[in-house]
XYZ file of N, CA and C in Angstrom:
318
model
N 60.478 47.408 -2.910
C 59.752 46.838 -4.437
C 60.237 46.684 -5.704
N 60.435 45.651 -6.080
C 61.354 45.704 -6.851
C 59.836 45.841 -8.618
N 60.184 46.665 -9.418
C 58.759 46.565 -10.233
C 59.139 45.739 -11.391
N 57.671 44.570 -11.678
C 57.825 43.163 -12.380
C 58.476 43.706 -13.849
N 58.414 45.028 -14.206
C 58.457 45.500 -15.549
C 60.413 44.673 -14.948
N 60.857 45.058 -14.403
C 62.606 44.593 -14.654
C 62.655 43.575 -15.132
N 61.471 42.150 -15.133
C 61.876 40.925 -14.799
C 61.738 40.589 -16.733
N 63.211 40.660 -17.326
C 63.586 40.833 -18.625
C 62.588 39.894 -19.294
N 62.473 38.045 -18.995
C 61.283 37.780 -19.736
C 59.686 38.580 -19.983
N 59.303 39.293 -18.686
C 58.202 39.665 -19.421
C 58.340 40.885 -20.542
N 59.114 42.034 -20.065
C 59.830 43.205 -21.182
C 59.763 42.338 -21.961
N 60.578 41.712 -22.422
C 60.930 40.805 -24.463
C 59.398 40.501 -24.338
N 59.037 39.868 -23.362
C 57.103 39.335 -24.346
C 56.592 40.284 -24.415
N 56.420 40.984 -23.383
C 55.861 42.712 -23.771
C 56.209 43.131 -24.957
N 57.400 43.473 -25.271
C 58.313 44.280 -26.475
C 57.378 43.938 -27.854
N 57.694 41.840 -28.022
C 57.515 41.273 -28.921
C 55.560 41.408 -29.292
N 54.801 41.318 -28.093
C 53.290 41.334 -28.209
C 53.193 42.789 -28.800
N 53.563 44.488 -28.323
C 53.933 45.461 -28.813
C 53.856 45.670 -30.544
N 55.538 44.875 -31.049
C 55.858 44.662 -31.871
C 54.954 44.535 -33.248
N 53.999 43.045 -32.699
C 53.386 42.684 -33.252
C 51.873 43.680 -33.216
N 52.200 44.164 -32.802
C 50.142 44.857 -32.920
C 50.810 46.173 -33.942
N 51.802 46.385 -34.344
C 51.864 47.617 -35.260
C 52.945 48.998 -34.532
N 52.751 49.977 -35.368
C 53.157 51.141 -35.225
C 52.955 51.498 -34.125
N 51.649 51.702 -34.318
C 50.520 52.748 -33.605
C 49.610 51.447 -32.471
N 50.180 51.626 -31.108
C 49.276 51.034 -30.247
C 48.425 51.774 -28.659
N 47.795 51.473 -28.142
C 47.275 52.247 -26.976
C 47.579 51.285 -25.856
N 47.551 52.189 -25.126
C 47.864 51.797 -23.548
C 47.031 50.449 -23.153
N 45.996 50.494 -23.532
C 44.827 48.827 -23.587
C 45.594 48.072 -23.579
N 45.994 47.909 -24.906
C 46.657 46.888 -25.231
C 47.393 46.172 -24.398
N 47.964 46.731 -23.766
C 48.848 46.154 -22.493
C 48.431 45.711 -21.285
N 47.542 46.610 -21.201
C 45.899 46.307 -20.259
C 45.456 44.834 -21.079
N 44.747 44.750 -21.712
C 44.078 43.385 -22.469
C 44.997 42.192 -22.220
N 46.196 42.382 -22.362
C 47.328 41.632 -22.995
C 47.742 40.721 -21.321
N 47.998 41.372 -21.202
C 47.873 41.259 -19.077
C 47.071 40.596 -18.190
N 46.346 41.140 -18.772
C 44.642 39.753 -18.348
C 44.169 39.092 -18.792
N 45.138 38.307 -19.929
C 45.180 36.918 -20.694
C 45.339 35.867 -19.265
N 44.516 34.745 -19.183
C 44.449 33.680 -18.380
C 46.242 33.286 -18.450
N 46.251 32.823 -19.242
C 47.797 32.283 -19.783
C 48.847 33.254 -19.446
N 49.018 34.603 -20.060
C 50.162 35.194 -19.346
C 49.702 35.622 -18.183
N 48.419 35.751 -17.391
C 49.286 35.768 -16.031
C 49.382 34.507 -15.303
N 48.796 33.752 -15.454
C 49.815 32.450 -14.629
C 51.488 31.934 -15.360
N 51.411 32.241 -16.510
C 52.920 32.340 -16.552
C 54.145 33.361 -15.876
N 53.853 34.724 -15.612
C 54.212 35.789 -14.853
C 53.729 35.815 -13.409
N 52.896 34.375 -13.201
C 52.406 34.924 -11.508
C 51.359 36.043 -11.172
N 50.649 36.440 -12.308
C 49.966 37.438 -12.068
C 48.603 37.181 -11.408
N 48.366 38.399 -10.390
C 46.675 38.069 -9.722
C 45.633 38.889 -11.080
N 46.584 39.867 -11.001
C 45.456 40.992 -11.981
C 46.824 41.860 -12.844
N 45.526 42.501 -14.026
C 45.995 43.280 -15.087
C 46.240 44.531 -14.116
N 47.524 44.771 -15.133
C 47.922 46.212 -14.347
C 46.739 47.534 -14.788
N 47.601 48.858 -13.983
C 46.273 49.579 -14.093
C 47.016 50.554 -15.276
N 46.152 51.604 -15.484
C 46.786 52.319 -17.023
C 48.154 53.067 -16.089
N 48.048 53.779 -15.153
C 48.825 54.704 -14.982
C 50.529 53.873 -14.861
N 50.418 52.683 -14.181
C 51.231 51.385 -14.471
C 51.896 51.049 -16.150
N 51.136 51.168 -16.711
C 51.358 51.173 -18.261
C 52.065 52.487 -18.722
N 51.809 53.105 -18.093
C 52.198 54.688 -19.188
C 53.980 54.653 -18.272
N 53.850 54.106 -16.940
C 55.563 54.286 -16.629
C 56.133 52.862 -17.495
N 55.448 51.202 -17.666
C 56.309 50.867 -18.358
C 57.189 51.171 -19.943
N 55.733 51.519 -20.084
C 56.330 52.086 -22.058
C 57.359 52.934 -22.005
N 57.544 53.702 -21.172
C 59.076 53.869 -20.969
C 59.783 53.829 -20.745
N 60.062 52.699 -19.965
C 61.143 51.819 -19.510
C 60.879 50.510 -20.883
N 60.436 50.461 -21.782
C 59.874 49.654 -22.673
C 60.779 50.515 -24.047
N 61.269 51.980 -24.052
C 60.942 52.319 -25.056
C 60.905 52.921 -25.853
N 59.023 53.028 -25.404
C 57.935 53.646 -26.161
C 57.760 55.012 -25.757
N 57.059 56.342 -26.168
C 56.634 56.906 -25.715
C 54.878 57.211 -25.607
N 54.310 58.397 -25.090
C 53.035 59.164 -25.395
C 53.286 59.573 -26.464
N 52.666 59.636 -27.492
C 52.247 60.299 -28.743
C 50.628 61.373 -29.057
N 50.762 62.410 -28.331
C 49.394 63.399 -28.290
C 48.721 62.995 -29.517
N 49.097 63.674 -30.909
C 48.698 63.409 -31.911
C 48.110 62.314 -32.889
N 48.706 60.917 -32.199
C 48.179 59.817 -32.482
C 46.621 59.177 -31.647
N 45.860 60.253 -30.755
C 44.884 59.777 -29.613
C 44.871 58.546 -28.718
N 46.516 58.905 -28.312
C 46.602 58.288 -27.093
C 47.127 56.797 -27.501
N 47.903 56.649 -28.435
C 49.384 55.299 -29.020
C 50.223 56.032 -28.759
N 51.243 54.929 -28.599
C 52.556 55.150 -28.174
C 53.240 54.342 -29.438
N 54.564 54.943 -29.868
C 55.228 54.611 -31.097
C 56.562 54.271 -30.788
N 57.422 53.805 -31.158
C 58.390 52.849 -31.101
C 59.450 54.268 -30.931
N 60.820 53.999 -30.501
C 61.791 54.853 -30.317
C 62.625 55.053 -31.548
N 62.349 54.938 -32.569
C 63.533 54.801 -34.015
C 63.844 56.459 -34.203
N 63.671 57.058 -33.293
C 64.463 58.327 -33.276
C 65.383 58.657 -32.415
N 65.599 58.032 -31.591
C 65.973 58.470 -30.225
C 67.710 58.250 -30.562
N 68.443 59.260 -30.042
C 69.378 59.085 -29.941
C 70.551 58.080 -30.300
N 70.319 57.117 -29.142
C 71.256 55.795 -29.090
C 70.694 54.936 -30.512
N 69.399 55.080 -31.069
C 68.872 54.327 -32.048
C 70.292 55.044 -33.078
N 69.693 56.076 -33.464
C 70.327 56.315 -34.510
C 71.900 56.483 -35.100
N 72.453 56.401 -33.408
C 73.491 55.910 -33.425
C 74.175 54.723 -33.853
N 73.403 53.562 -33.379
C 73.421 52.120 -34.121
C 72.966 52.244 -35.222
N 72.223 52.848 -35.677
C 71.889 52.629 -37.273
C 72.970 53.146 -38.231
N 73.326 54.113 -37.639
C 74.611 54.708 -38.162
C 75.795 54.462 -38.427
N 76.918 53.957 -37.163
C 77.558 53.232 -36.914
C 77.894 51.942 -36.513
N 76.862 51.524 -36.567
C 76.966 49.609 -36.396
C 76.238 48.754 -37.303
N 75.105 49.436 -38.017
C 73.814 48.524 -38.531
C 74.359 48.919 -40.249
N 74.235 50.178 -40.701
C 74.973 50.190 -41.856
C 75.866 50.312 -42.377
N 76.827 49.974 -41.709
C 78.271 49.558 -41.896
C 78.860 48.255 -42.094
N 77.656 47.258 -41.155
C 77.398 46.180 -41.198
C 76.999 45.761 -42.630
N 76.193 45.925 -42.716
C 74.820 45.792 -44.362
C 75.861 45.995 -45.182
N 76.587 47.472 -45.486
C 77.512 47.589 -46.123
C 78.718 46.257 -46.663
N 79.140 45.894 -45.543
C 80.118 44.639 -45.758
C 79.074 43.393 -46.215
N 77.602 43.266 -45.846
C 77.430 42.303 -46.195
C 76.507 42.029 -47.490
N 76.640 43.506 -48.195
C 76.233 43.683 -49.092
C 76.299 42.701 -50.336
N 77.403 42.424 -50.637
C 77.917 42.154 -51.787
C 77.639 40.347 -51.776
N 77.223 40.273 -50.803
C 76.624 38.759 -50.213
C 75.454 38.650 -50.465
N 74.907 39.366 -50.586
C 72.980 39.412 -50.747
C 72.945 39.356 -52.690
N 71.418 38.563 -52.834
C 71.031 38.774 -53.716
C 70.445 40.153 -54.283
N 70.901 40.627 -56.023
C 70.092 41.592 -55.747
C 69.414 41.201 -57.547
N 67.962 41.570 -57.352
C 67.263 41.948 -59.165
C 67.351 43.163 -59.344
N 67.183 43.076 -60.673
C 66.819 44.063 -61.259
C 65.367 44.316 -61.897
N 64.553 45.207 -61.787
C 63.194 44.488 -62.679
C 63.005 45.104 -63.629
């Protein structure tokens, strides 16, 4: 049986929802979101997911458990692939485009 988190539309929507919450999120945020009737109808859900499922799904979405934040998840900005992208793709492209950007002096 395939996991629903492999549905790209669901994964994108969950990521957008989590990003809208901010840096610190709780597992309950996903449980509550997936309990909303419009979300359940859109994805054919009959009930919300369990806490155990949330813990699995957040790893698939590149979030991880942070114990020092009292049960909250944080995004994966320190993962090696993210660091590599920032240093070798994003920053060089930004430098190329910087000449076209507006600059203000205060």
